[in-house]
Amino acid sequence: MRGSVELVIKNRWISIFSLFFLGAVLFFQQEWYGYFGKDNYVMIHLMIEILLIVSSIAIAIQAWMFFPHVFSQKRLWMGAIFLSVGVLEIFHALSYKGMPYFLSESSAYKATWFYLLSRLTLAIGLLLFVFAKEKQALPFHRWMAYCVSLAYSLIWIFIIFDPNQLLPEVVVEGAGTTAVKNTLQYLAILIQSLCIFFCLKTLRSSSTLHLMLLVGSVYLIISDFLFTTYMSVYDMANLTGHFFQLAAYYFVFTALYYVSVKEPYQKLKEAKEQLQEKERFLHTITSSMGEGIIVMDMDGNVTFVNPKAEQLLLWQKDELVGMHYSHLIQEADATLPSHQHVEHTASMRTTDIQLNQMHESFYIRKDKTTFPGSYITTPFIENGNNKGFIMVFRDMSQQKRDQEYITYMANHDELTQLPNARFFLERLSDVLEQNNGSKVAILLLDIDRFKSINESLGISFGDLVLKTVASRIHGALPSEVFFSRLRGDEFALFVASSQADEETISISQRIQEIMREPFALQHLLLNITVSIGIAVCPDDGHSRSDLVKYAQIAKNEAKREGQRFKRFHPTMDKQLLERLVLEHDLHKALSRDEFLVVYQPQIDVHTGQIISVEALIRWNHPVRGWISPLHFIPLAEENGLIVPIGEWMLRTACRQLKEWHNQGFTSLGVSVNLSMRQFFQQDLVDMIDRILKESKLSSPYLELEITESMTMNVNHTIDMLHKLKKLGVKIAVDDFGTGYSSLLYLKEFPIDRLKIDRSFIRDVTTNKHDAAIISMIVSIANHLEMEVIAEGVEHVDQLDFLWEQQCRQVQGYLFSPPILPEQLPLHFHEIQKRSISYRSRVGM
């Protein structure tokens, strides 16, 4: 923009100077002529002609020299025309009247004809230059054009110097120019006017070429008019015409110099600056790119790399340039395109390259280390020709690590880092498909009572249990066993071996063995067990889904029967169906009033009195009859029915106890079990308070039994038990010593009574460990001023042992089985008599 403004200003000054020169010459021509004088005319004319000749020959030489760089047909023929003009002007100057003898006597005839031919040649040449379109010339055209120009000039020289004077006179001394000369001069004016017309038509304020040609053409026309008016070759008009001719040549020369030298140089300079700017821009882009760029020639040799490529490959640019690309990429990589498996010395051609396709390979650093990279190769096209190839690549190390991590996380459990269900099932399918006749055994296992752990201690503690159990089992398994976590607390593994039956038994036993050791988690010492179900292909099934289903059935059956592991048997399928039917009936049992509460007396052995009863639920199925709680309570816990069933049982027991109080059994209390789900109910306290008010039962007569598993969430347990104690009810710990025992909660929790589990009572007279545990529990309770009761007492020797240990309260079939509510008043005194008699028998 700035260059264009400067050019406009320059052109304006040229126009102003031209007008000034024109005025100066026309108004002061007499003074000029008087200053030089007629005596000096020939020398002045010669000096002017020398300048004209030099200008013409310079234009010709300039066109000759610049032709190999531009191959411009217009500029070439203009140079040839000015060569003719220059040669003709030389002979015009040498043959001018008054000049020394040259080939013949000088004369106005010869000089004027040389001028006229030079003038017409120039006019026609300028017209052709202005009107002709630019075309590309061939190298040999230069010699042809200049030879034609010289031949043209020589022909006219021979014609003019012919002694017979082949041409008419054009100047008569004293009379002036002839009609022939004037006609030719006017013809030149006409041609030059056409040039002026075209220049005016195409003139722009910033077009130096057309402005120069316009001014030069004007001066030439003025000189033409002056050359038609002089009377003598020595008069002022002729001299003035030469001045304007000289000025015209200057402007024409300047115009041709501008388009031949200055304008191309300026364009070259601008192009160079633009190229430098583009190079800086390209350098900035390539330096800022996060990808490496390698440019190669057709032989695969590196010609350019960007800074990122240097950084990734640990090579300097100077070291990489000239190196064959195959030194930078691992050839053995099967993912490379075909051209990247060639030998180092082989040349790389277009047909060998898979272009515009994304590939992956390993790149070799300077220190011989490698990194994964992705790249795309494109042809390097310059001026329509393929000069080589451009490879754009990037380091995929982090992406590979991310992909590996994503793949790992897609196939593994986030908590335990074991293979997940999807991965396990895929591997199991592969093993089954590739099975060559050997057996494939699948083992499913889950953690017993894990739901209670999760609900009582919270999810984070449950996660800790899962991680610890998974780690212990995984560490004990053979390395070839595929062990995974399916979901929740359920794990799975499979064994493919001809001895699969024996190996599954061995693995199951090993798992049970390592699970016997308690788990020290936070402040608790937990005894955790697992139940295992086994299914074997092809004995139990062939498909993946069947094996998983059958192992699930076997696991549930093992859990139901209290066994640690169990192999699938076809009868289990039937049992599963029965379980589903039972669960369906359980949903309707409460609305159909099929449940019944029975009561088992609790005896004070010191007095033989019935002090309380434990409420126990029974299900009287309309088709199956009486169903044990061992069968339907776990189902109710799983599907959540235990909450409404527990509320119904608590309401029933409180109403029944109030009815007995009204019958005169005023000292009797009742003990009711709370389930895990009930204990974590938000409205448990409000529900119990509402039931006590509805039944009008005094709260001290109600005892709520909780299990040790409920106490693991210490904060919740403390909060809940204190709220219950505010109601006035008593709190007992059921099955003490079988769960997650901790002396801490005996200190912190408001507990009134401990209940010794029947499992310790069963062999107390023959098992010293059971005896020691009972003795310890009783001692702890007595020292903490808690009541203690033993359940499951069925023999007198058991009663005798408990008496010796100062356990005052007992419960069991030795005194009475659970009985219907209407039978208790009938058998109340009978049971007390029986207890007194046992008391006398053991010497109490």
PDB file of C-alpha atoms in Angstrom, residues 115-356:
ATOM      1  CA  TYR A 115      16.330   9.023 -39.363  1.00  0.00           C
ATOM      2  CA  LEU A 116      12.960   8.347 -41.054  1.00  0.00           C
ATOM      3  CA  LEU A 117      13.540   4.580 -41.063  1.00  0.00           C
ATOM      4  CA  SER A 118      14.659   4.698 -37.439  1.00  0.00           C
ATOM      5  CA  ARG A 119      11.605   6.784 -36.495  1.00  0.00           C
ATOM      6  CA  LEU A 120       9.094   4.546 -38.310  1.00  0.00           C
ATOM      7  CA  THR A 121      10.733   1.423 -36.902  1.00  0.00           C
ATOM      8  CA  LEU A 122      10.460   2.875 -33.402  1.00  0.00           C
ATOM      9  CA  ALA A 123       6.813   3.914 -33.896  1.00  0.00           C
ATOM     10  CA  ILE A 124       5.793   0.547 -35.269  1.00  0.00           C
ATOM     11  CA  GLY A 125       7.773  -1.224 -32.531  1.00  0.00           C
ATOM     12  CA  LEU A 126       6.143   0.797 -29.742  1.00  0.00           C
ATOM     13  CA  LEU A 127       2.716   0.169 -31.264  1.00  0.00           C
ATOM     14  CA  LEU A 128       3.351  -3.563 -31.367  1.00  0.00           C
ATOM     15  CA  PHE A 129       4.711  -3.470 -27.795  1.00  0.00           C
ATOM     16  CA  VAL A 130       1.598  -1.716 -26.533  1.00  0.00           C
ATOM     17  CA  PHE A 131      -0.963  -3.784 -28.409  1.00  0.00           C
ATOM     18  CA  ALA A 132       0.629  -7.243 -28.468  1.00  0.00           C
ATOM     19  CA  LYS A 133      -0.220  -9.794 -25.793  1.00  0.00           C
ATOM     20  CA  GLU A 134       2.447 -11.343 -23.680  1.00  0.00           C
ATOM     21  CA  LYS A 135       3.562 -14.807 -24.804  1.00  0.00           C
ATOM     22  CA  GLN A 136       6.219 -17.225 -23.719  1.00  0.00           C
ATOM     23  CA  ALA A 137       9.181 -17.373 -26.094  1.00  0.00           C
ATOM     24  CA  LEU A 138      11.636 -20.182 -26.689  1.00  0.00           C
ATOM     25  CA  PRO A 139      15.399 -19.827 -26.105  1.00  0.00           C
ATOM     26  CA  PHE A 140      16.345 -19.896 -29.819  1.00  0.00           C
ATOM     27  CA  HIS A 141      13.937 -16.991 -30.520  1.00  0.00           C
ATOM     28  CA  ARG A 142      16.518 -14.579 -29.098  1.00  0.00           C
ATOM     29  CA  TRP A 143      19.043 -15.295 -31.813  1.00  0.00           C
ATOM     30  CA  MET A 144      16.366 -15.297 -34.483  1.00  0.00           C
ATOM     31  CA  ALA A 145      14.940 -11.920 -33.414  1.00  0.00           C
ATOM     32  CA  TYR A 146      18.292 -10.163 -33.227  1.00  0.00           C
ATOM     33  CA  CYS A 147      19.488 -11.659 -36.509  1.00  0.00           C
ATOM     34  CA  VAL A 148      16.313 -10.450 -38.230  1.00  0.00           C
ATOM     35  CA  SER A 149      16.884  -7.013 -36.694  1.00  0.00           C
ATOM     36  CA  LEU A 150      20.448  -6.794 -37.966  1.00  0.00           C
ATOM     37  CA  ALA A 151      19.435  -8.086 -41.382  1.00  0.00           C
ATOM     38  CA  TYR A 152      16.668  -5.495 -41.584  1.00  0.00           C
ATOM     39  CA  SER A 153      19.135  -2.724 -40.703  1.00  0.00           C
ATOM     40  CA  LEU A 154      21.789  -3.927 -43.206  1.00  0.00           C
ATOM     41  CA  ILE A 155      19.261  -4.041 -46.037  1.00  0.00           C
ATOM     42  CA  TRP A 156      18.364  -0.376 -45.507  1.00  0.00           C
ATOM     43  CA  ILE A 157      22.039   0.557 -45.168  1.00  0.00           C
ATOM     44  CA  PHE A 158      22.829  -0.981 -48.565  1.00  0.00           C
ATOM     45  CA  ILE A 159      19.791   0.695 -50.119  1.00  0.00           C
ATOM     46  CA  ILE A 160      20.614   4.161 -48.776  1.00  0.00           C
ATOM     47  CA  PHE A 161      24.329   3.950 -49.575  1.00  0.00           C
ATOM     48  CA  ASP A 162      23.653   2.817 -53.121  1.00  0.00           C
ATOM     49  CA  PRO A 163      25.328   5.379 -55.484  1.00  0.00           C
ATOM     50  CA  ASN A 164      22.292   5.378 -57.752  1.00  0.00           C
ATOM     51  CA  GLN A 165      20.180   6.983 -55.001  1.00  0.00           C
ATOM     52  CA  LEU A 166      17.288   4.492 -55.017  1.00  0.00           C
ATOM     53  CA  LEU A 167      15.114   6.624 -52.716  1.00  0.00           C
ATOM     54  CA  PRO A 168      13.565  10.058 -53.398  1.00  0.00           C
ATOM     55  CA  GLU A 169      14.896  13.286 -51.914  1.00  0.00           C
ATOM     56  CA  VAL A 170      13.322  14.152 -48.554  1.00  0.00           C
ATOM     57  CA  VAL A 171      15.102  17.466 -47.798  1.00  0.00           C
ATOM     58  CA  VAL A 172      15.922  20.322 -50.186  1.00  0.00           C
ATOM     59  CA  GLU A 173      18.479  22.739 -48.772  1.00  0.00           C
ATOM     60  CA  GLY A 174      16.915  26.177 -48.435  1.00  0.00           C
ATOM     61  CA  ALA A 175      13.435  24.874 -49.395  1.00  0.00           C
ATOM     62  CA  GLY A 176      12.911  22.516 -46.459  1.00  0.00           C
ATOM     63  CA  THR A 177      11.369  19.089 -46.282  1.00  0.00           C
ATOM     64  CA  THR A 178       9.648  17.430 -49.168  1.00  0.00           C
ATOM     65  CA  ALA A 179       6.156  15.976 -49.306  1.00  0.00           C
ATOM     66  CA  VAL A 180       7.565  12.451 -49.044  1.00  0.00           C
ATOM     67  CA  LYS A 181       9.349  13.247 -45.819  1.00  0.00           C
ATOM     68  CA  ASN A 182       6.364  15.034 -44.348  1.00  0.00           C
ATOM     69  CA  THR A 183       4.060  12.164 -45.317  1.00  0.00           C
ATOM     70  CA  LEU A 184       6.331   9.656 -43.629  1.00  0.00           C
ATOM     71  CA  GLN A 185       6.655  11.953 -40.638  1.00  0.00           C
ATOM     72  CA  TYR A 186       2.851  12.268 -40.356  1.00  0.00           C
ATOM     73  CA  LEU A 187       2.562   8.510 -40.646  1.00  0.00           C
ATOM     74  CA  ALA A 188       4.876   8.227 -37.644  1.00  0.00           C
ATOM     75  CA  ILE A 189       2.703  10.772 -35.842  1.00  0.00           C
ATOM     76  CA  LEU A 190      -0.400   8.704 -36.608  1.00  0.00           C
ATOM     77  CA  ILE A 191       1.182   5.514 -35.336  1.00  0.00           C
ATOM     78  CA  GLN A 192       2.422   7.299 -32.237  1.00  0.00           C
ATOM     79  CA  SER A 193      -1.064   8.712 -31.661  1.00  0.00           C
ATOM     80  CA  LEU A 194      -2.435   5.216 -31.583  1.00  0.00           C
ATOM     81  CA  CYS A 195       0.077   4.462 -28.861  1.00  0.00           C
ATOM     82  CA  ILE A 196      -1.068   7.545 -26.939  1.00  0.00           C
ATOM     83  CA  PHE A 197      -4.712   6.504 -27.312  1.00  0.00           C
ATOM     84  CA  PHE A 198      -4.018   3.058 -25.912  1.00  0.00           C
ATOM     85  CA  CYS A 199      -1.894   4.473 -23.094  1.00  0.00           C
ATOM     86  CA  LEU A 200      -4.655   6.897 -22.117  1.00  0.00           C
ATOM     87  CA  LYS A 201      -7.189   4.087 -22.226  1.00  0.00           C
ATOM     88  CA  THR A 202      -5.156   1.825 -19.918  1.00  0.00           C
ATOM     89  CA  LEU A 203      -3.531   4.532 -17.821  1.00  0.00           C
ATOM     90  CA  ARG A 204      -3.798   4.193 -14.047  1.00  0.00           C
ATOM     91  CA  SER A 205      -2.362   6.492 -11.457  1.00  0.00           C
ATOM     92  CA  SER A 206       0.120   3.811 -10.432  1.00  0.00           C
ATOM     93  CA  SER A 207       1.047   2.636 -13.985  1.00  0.00           C
ATOM     94  CA  THR A 208       4.565   3.971 -14.593  1.00  0.00           C
ATOM     95  CA  LEU A 209       4.992   2.087 -17.887  1.00  0.00           C
ATOM     96  CA  HIS A 210       2.019   3.672 -19.635  1.00  0.00           C
ATOM     97  CA  LEU A 211       2.765   7.117 -18.211  1.00  0.00           C
ATOM     98  CA  MET A 212       6.356   6.975 -19.491  1.00  0.00           C
ATOM     99  CA  LEU A 213       5.253   5.739 -22.916  1.00  0.00           C
ATOM    100  CA  LEU A 214       2.587   8.434 -23.014  1.00  0.00           C
ATOM    101  CA  VAL A 215       5.082  11.229 -22.278  1.00  0.00           C
ATOM    102  CA  GLY A 216       7.650   9.718 -24.662  1.00  0.00           C
ATOM    103  CA  SER A 217       5.047   9.431 -27.410  1.00  0.00           C
ATOM    104  CA  VAL A 218       4.003  13.071 -26.936  1.00  0.00           C
ATOM    105  CA  TYR A 219       7.644  14.180 -27.216  1.00  0.00           C
ATOM    106  CA  LEU A 220       8.138  12.051 -30.322  1.00  0.00           C
ATOM    107  CA  ILE A 221       5.074  13.611 -31.962  1.00  0.00           C
ATOM    108  CA  ILE A 222       6.374  17.107 -31.120  1.00  0.00           C
ATOM    109  CA  SER A 223       9.733  16.211 -32.580  1.00  0.00           C
ATOM    110  CA  ASP A 224       7.953  14.857 -35.679  1.00  0.00           C
ATOM    111  CA  PHE A 225       6.140  18.163 -36.183  1.00  0.00           C
ATOM    112  CA  LEU A 226       9.374  20.117 -35.732  1.00  0.00           C
ATOM    113  CA  PHE A 227      11.148  17.877 -38.254  1.00  0.00           C
ATOM    114  CA  THR A 228       8.505  18.780 -40.851  1.00  0.00           C
ATOM    115  CA  THR A 229       9.057  22.520 -40.426  1.00  0.00           C
ATOM    116  CA  TYR A 230      12.804  23.115 -40.618  1.00  0.00           C
ATOM    117  CA  MET A 231      14.230  24.744 -43.741  1.00  0.00           C
ATOM    118  CA  SER A 232      17.781  23.622 -43.195  1.00  0.00           C
ATOM    119  CA  VAL A 233      19.340  20.726 -41.357  1.00  0.00           C
ATOM    120  CA  TYR A 234      21.129  23.321 -39.271  1.00  0.00           C
ATOM    121  CA  ASP A 235      18.193  25.459 -38.206  1.00  0.00           C
ATOM    122  CA  MET A 236      16.591  25.786 -34.791  1.00  0.00           C
ATOM    123  CA  ALA A 237      13.543  23.586 -35.554  1.00  0.00           C
ATOM    124  CA  ASN A 238      15.764  20.648 -36.414  1.00  0.00           C
ATOM    125  CA  LEU A 239      17.848  21.148 -33.264  1.00  0.00           C
ATOM    126  CA  THR A 240      14.763  21.490 -31.086  1.00  0.00           C
ATOM    127  CA  GLY A 241      13.314  18.356 -32.651  1.00  0.00           C
ATOM    128  CA  HIS A 242      16.448  16.468 -31.687  1.00  0.00           C
ATOM    129  CA  PHE A 243      16.101  17.689 -28.094  1.00  0.00           C
ATOM    130  CA  PHE A 244      12.538  16.370 -27.945  1.00  0.00           C
ATOM    131  CA  GLN A 245      13.644  13.176 -29.655  1.00  0.00           C
ATOM    132  CA  LEU A 246      16.318  12.747 -26.999  1.00  0.00           C
ATOM    133  CA  ALA A 247      13.791  13.396 -24.229  1.00  0.00           C
ATOM    134  CA  ALA A 248      11.358  10.921 -25.836  1.00  0.00           C
ATOM    135  CA  TYR A 249      14.063   8.259 -25.972  1.00  0.00           C
ATOM    136  CA  TYR A 250      14.771   8.872 -22.303  1.00  0.00           C
ATOM    137  CA  PHE A 251      11.157   8.279 -21.339  1.00  0.00           C
ATOM    138  CA  VAL A 252      10.811   5.263 -23.642  1.00  0.00           C
ATOM    139  CA  PHE A 253      14.073   3.840 -22.304  1.00  0.00           C
ATOM    140  CA  THR A 254      12.903   4.511 -18.747  1.00  0.00           C
ATOM    141  CA  ALA A 255       9.573   2.785 -19.477  1.00  0.00           C
ATOM    142  CA  LEU A 256      11.294  -0.251 -20.953  1.00  0.00           C
ATOM    143  CA  TYR A 257      13.838  -0.247 -18.131  1.00  0.00           C
ATOM    144  CA  TYR A 258      10.979  -0.130 -15.688  1.00  0.00           C
ATOM    145  CA  VAL A 259       9.152  -3.128 -17.160  1.00  0.00           C
ATOM    146  CA  SER A 260      12.315  -5.072 -17.965  1.00  0.00           C
ATOM    147  CA  VAL A 261      14.437  -4.390 -14.901  1.00  0.00           C
ATOM    148  CA  LYS A 262      12.903  -2.349 -12.148  1.00  0.00           C
ATOM    149  CA  GLU A 263       9.391  -3.813 -12.156  1.00  0.00           C
ATOM    150  CA  PRO A 264      10.644  -7.446 -12.299  1.00  0.00           C
ATOM    151  CA  TYR A 265      13.190  -6.593  -9.612  1.00  0.00           C
ATOM    152  CA  GLN A 266      10.505  -5.050  -7.432  1.00  0.00           C
ATOM    153  CA  LYS A 267       8.255  -8.045  -8.022  1.00  0.00           C
ATOM    154  CA  LEU A 268      11.188 -10.326  -7.300  1.00  0.00           C
ATOM    155  CA  LYS A 269      11.904  -8.355  -4.148  1.00  0.00           C
ATOM    156  CA  GLU A 270       8.240  -8.476  -3.118  1.00  0.00           C
ATOM    157  CA  ALA A 271       8.092 -12.170  -3.964  1.00  0.00           C
ATOM    158  CA  LYS A 272      11.254 -12.705  -1.945  1.00  0.00           C
ATOM    159  CA  GLU A 273       9.776 -10.791   0.976  1.00  0.00           C
ATOM    160  CA  GLN A 274       6.524 -12.746   0.637  1.00  0.00           C
ATOM    161  CA  LEU A 275       8.532 -15.953   0.442  1.00  0.00           C
ATOM    162  CA  GLN A 276      10.476 -14.944   3.541  1.00  0.00           C
ATOM    163  CA  GLU A 277       7.204 -14.097   5.268  1.00  0.00           C
ATOM    164  CA  LYS A 278       5.741 -17.434   4.221  1.00  0.00           C
ATOM    165  CA  GLU A 279       8.917 -19.160   5.375  1.00  0.00           C
ATOM    166  CA  ARG A 280       8.658 -17.391   8.736  1.00  0.00           C
ATOM    167  CA  PHE A 281       4.974 -18.284   8.884  1.00  0.00           C
ATOM    168  CA  LEU A 282       5.713 -21.886   7.888  1.00  0.00           C
ATOM    169  CA  HIS A 283       8.546 -22.015  10.409  1.00  0.00           C
ATOM    170  CA  THR A 284       6.222 -20.702  13.115  1.00  0.00           C
ATOM    171  CA  ILE A 285       3.573 -23.277  12.194  1.00  0.00           C
ATOM    172  CA  THR A 286       5.992 -26.213  11.970  1.00  0.00           C
ATOM    173  CA  SER A 287       7.707 -25.107  15.182  1.00  0.00           C
ATOM    174  CA  SER A 288       4.388 -24.794  17.000  1.00  0.00           C
ATOM    175  CA  MET A 289       2.924 -28.059  15.785  1.00  0.00           C
ATOM    176  CA  GLY A 290       2.534 -30.882  18.249  1.00  0.00           C
ATOM    177  CA  GLU A 291       3.433 -33.369  15.496  1.00  0.00           C
ATOM    178  CA  GLY A 292       6.792 -34.129  13.960  1.00  0.00           C
ATOM    179  CA  ILE A 293       7.305 -33.429  10.248  1.00  0.00           C
ATOM    180  CA  ILE A 294       9.824 -35.248   8.064  1.00  0.00           C
ATOM    181  CA  VAL A 295      10.217 -34.227   4.412  1.00  0.00           C
ATOM    182  CA  MET A 296      11.934 -36.769   2.164  1.00  0.00           C
ATOM    183  CA  ASP A 297      13.102 -36.774  -1.435  1.00  0.00           C
ATOM    184  CA  MET A 298      12.106 -39.454  -3.916  1.00  0.00           C
ATOM    185  CA  ASP A 299      14.898 -41.714  -2.604  1.00  0.00           C
ATOM    186  CA  GLY A 300      13.651 -41.529   0.971  1.00  0.00           C
ATOM    187  CA  ASN A 301      16.445 -39.243   2.203  1.00  0.00           C
ATOM    188  CA  VAL A 302      15.457 -36.638   4.781  1.00  0.00           C
ATOM    189  CA  THR A 303      15.537 -33.054   3.508  1.00  0.00           C
ATOM    190  CA  PHE A 304      13.708 -31.237   6.306  1.00  0.00           C
ATOM    191  CA  VAL A 305      12.507 -31.822   9.872  1.00  0.00           C
ATOM    192  CA  ASN A 306      10.682 -29.504  12.237  1.00  0.00           C
ATOM    193  CA  PRO A 307      11.719 -28.871  15.876  1.00  0.00           C
ATOM    194  CA  LYS A 308       9.096 -31.321  17.187  1.00  0.00           C
ATOM    195  CA  ALA A 309      10.641 -34.108  15.116  1.00  0.00           C
ATOM    196  CA  GLU A 310      14.058 -33.220  16.571  1.00  0.00           C
ATOM    197  CA  GLN A 311      12.583 -33.325  20.067  1.00  0.00           C
ATOM    198  CA  LEU A 312      10.855 -36.668  19.533  1.00  0.00           C
ATOM    199  CA  LEU A 313      13.765 -38.382  17.796  1.00  0.00           C
ATOM    200  CA  LEU A 314      16.547 -36.790  19.931  1.00  0.00           C
ATOM    201  CA  TRP A 315      18.462 -35.923  16.725  1.00  0.00           C
ATOM    202  CA  GLN A 316      19.598 -32.488  15.591  1.00  0.00           C
ATOM    203  CA  LYS A 317      18.288 -31.196  12.270  1.00  0.00           C
ATOM    204  CA  ASP A 318      21.768 -31.218  10.699  1.00  0.00           C
ATOM    205  CA  GLU A 319      22.183 -34.856  11.709  1.00  0.00           C
ATOM    206  CA  LEU A 320      18.828 -35.901  10.268  1.00  0.00           C
ATOM    207  CA  VAL A 321      19.122 -34.137   6.913  1.00  0.00           C
ATOM    208  CA  GLY A 322      20.508 -36.626   4.394  1.00  0.00           C
ATOM    209  CA  MET A 323      19.684 -39.656   6.565  1.00  0.00           C
ATOM    210  CA  HIS A 324      17.489 -42.354   5.042  1.00  0.00           C
ATOM    211  CA  TYR A 325      14.072 -42.509   6.651  1.00  0.00           C
ATOM    212  CA  SER A 326      14.375 -46.257   7.340  1.00  0.00           C
ATOM    213  CA  HIS A 327      16.959 -45.519  10.040  1.00  0.00           C
ATOM    214  CA  LEU A 328      14.174 -43.816  11.986  1.00  0.00           C
ATOM    215  CA  ILE A 329      11.409 -46.443  11.706  1.00  0.00           C
ATOM    216  CA  GLN A 330      11.437 -50.101  12.684  1.00  0.00           C
ATOM    217  CA  GLU A 331      11.206 -52.082   9.469  1.00  0.00           C
ATOM    218  CA  ALA A 332      10.022 -55.250  11.169  1.00  0.00           C
ATOM    219  CA  ASP A 333       6.761 -53.644  12.208  1.00  0.00           C
ATOM    220  CA  ALA A 334       4.047 -55.505  10.343  1.00  0.00           C
ATOM    221  CA  THR A 335       1.750 -52.481  10.470  1.00  0.00           C
ATOM    222  CA  LEU A 336       3.991 -50.400   8.196  1.00  0.00           C
ATOM    223  CA  PRO A 337       2.974 -49.822   4.587  1.00  0.00           C
ATOM    224  CA  SER A 338       4.842 -51.697   1.896  1.00  0.00           C
ATOM    225  CA  HIS A 339       7.355 -48.960   1.190  1.00  0.00           C
ATOM    226  CA  GLN A 340       8.638 -49.124   4.737  1.00  0.00           C
ATOM    227  CA  HIS A 341       9.916 -52.673   4.418  1.00  0.00           C
ATOM    228  CA  VAL A 342      12.477 -51.821   1.746  1.00  0.00           C
ATOM    229  CA  GLU A 343      16.175 -52.181   2.349  1.00  0.00           C
ATOM    230  CA  HIS A 344      18.096 -49.145   3.586  1.00  0.00           C
ATOM    231  CA  THR A 345      19.818 -48.775   0.254  1.00  0.00           C
ATOM    232  CA  ALA A 346      16.709 -49.208  -1.841  1.00  0.00           C
ATOM    233  CA  SER A 347      15.211 -46.144  -3.449  1.00  0.00           C
ATOM    234  CA  MET A 348      11.685 -45.102  -2.629  1.00  0.00           C
ATOM    235  CA  ARG A 349       9.296 -44.359  -5.489  1.00  0.00           C
ATOM    236  CA  THR A 350       5.754 -43.096  -5.670  1.00  0.00           C
ATOM    237  CA  THR A 351       4.360 -46.490  -6.580  1.00  0.00           C
ATOM    238  CA  ASP A 352       5.827 -48.022  -3.403  1.00  0.00           C
ATOM    239  CA  ILE A 353       4.085 -45.665  -1.014  1.00  0.00           C
ATOM    240  CA  GLN A 354       0.658 -45.981   0.543  1.00  0.00           C
ATOM    241  CA  LEU A 355      -0.254 -42.321   0.604  1.00  0.00           C
ATOM    242  CA  ASN A 356      -2.820 -40.448   2.681  1.00  0.00           C
TER     243      ASN A 356
END
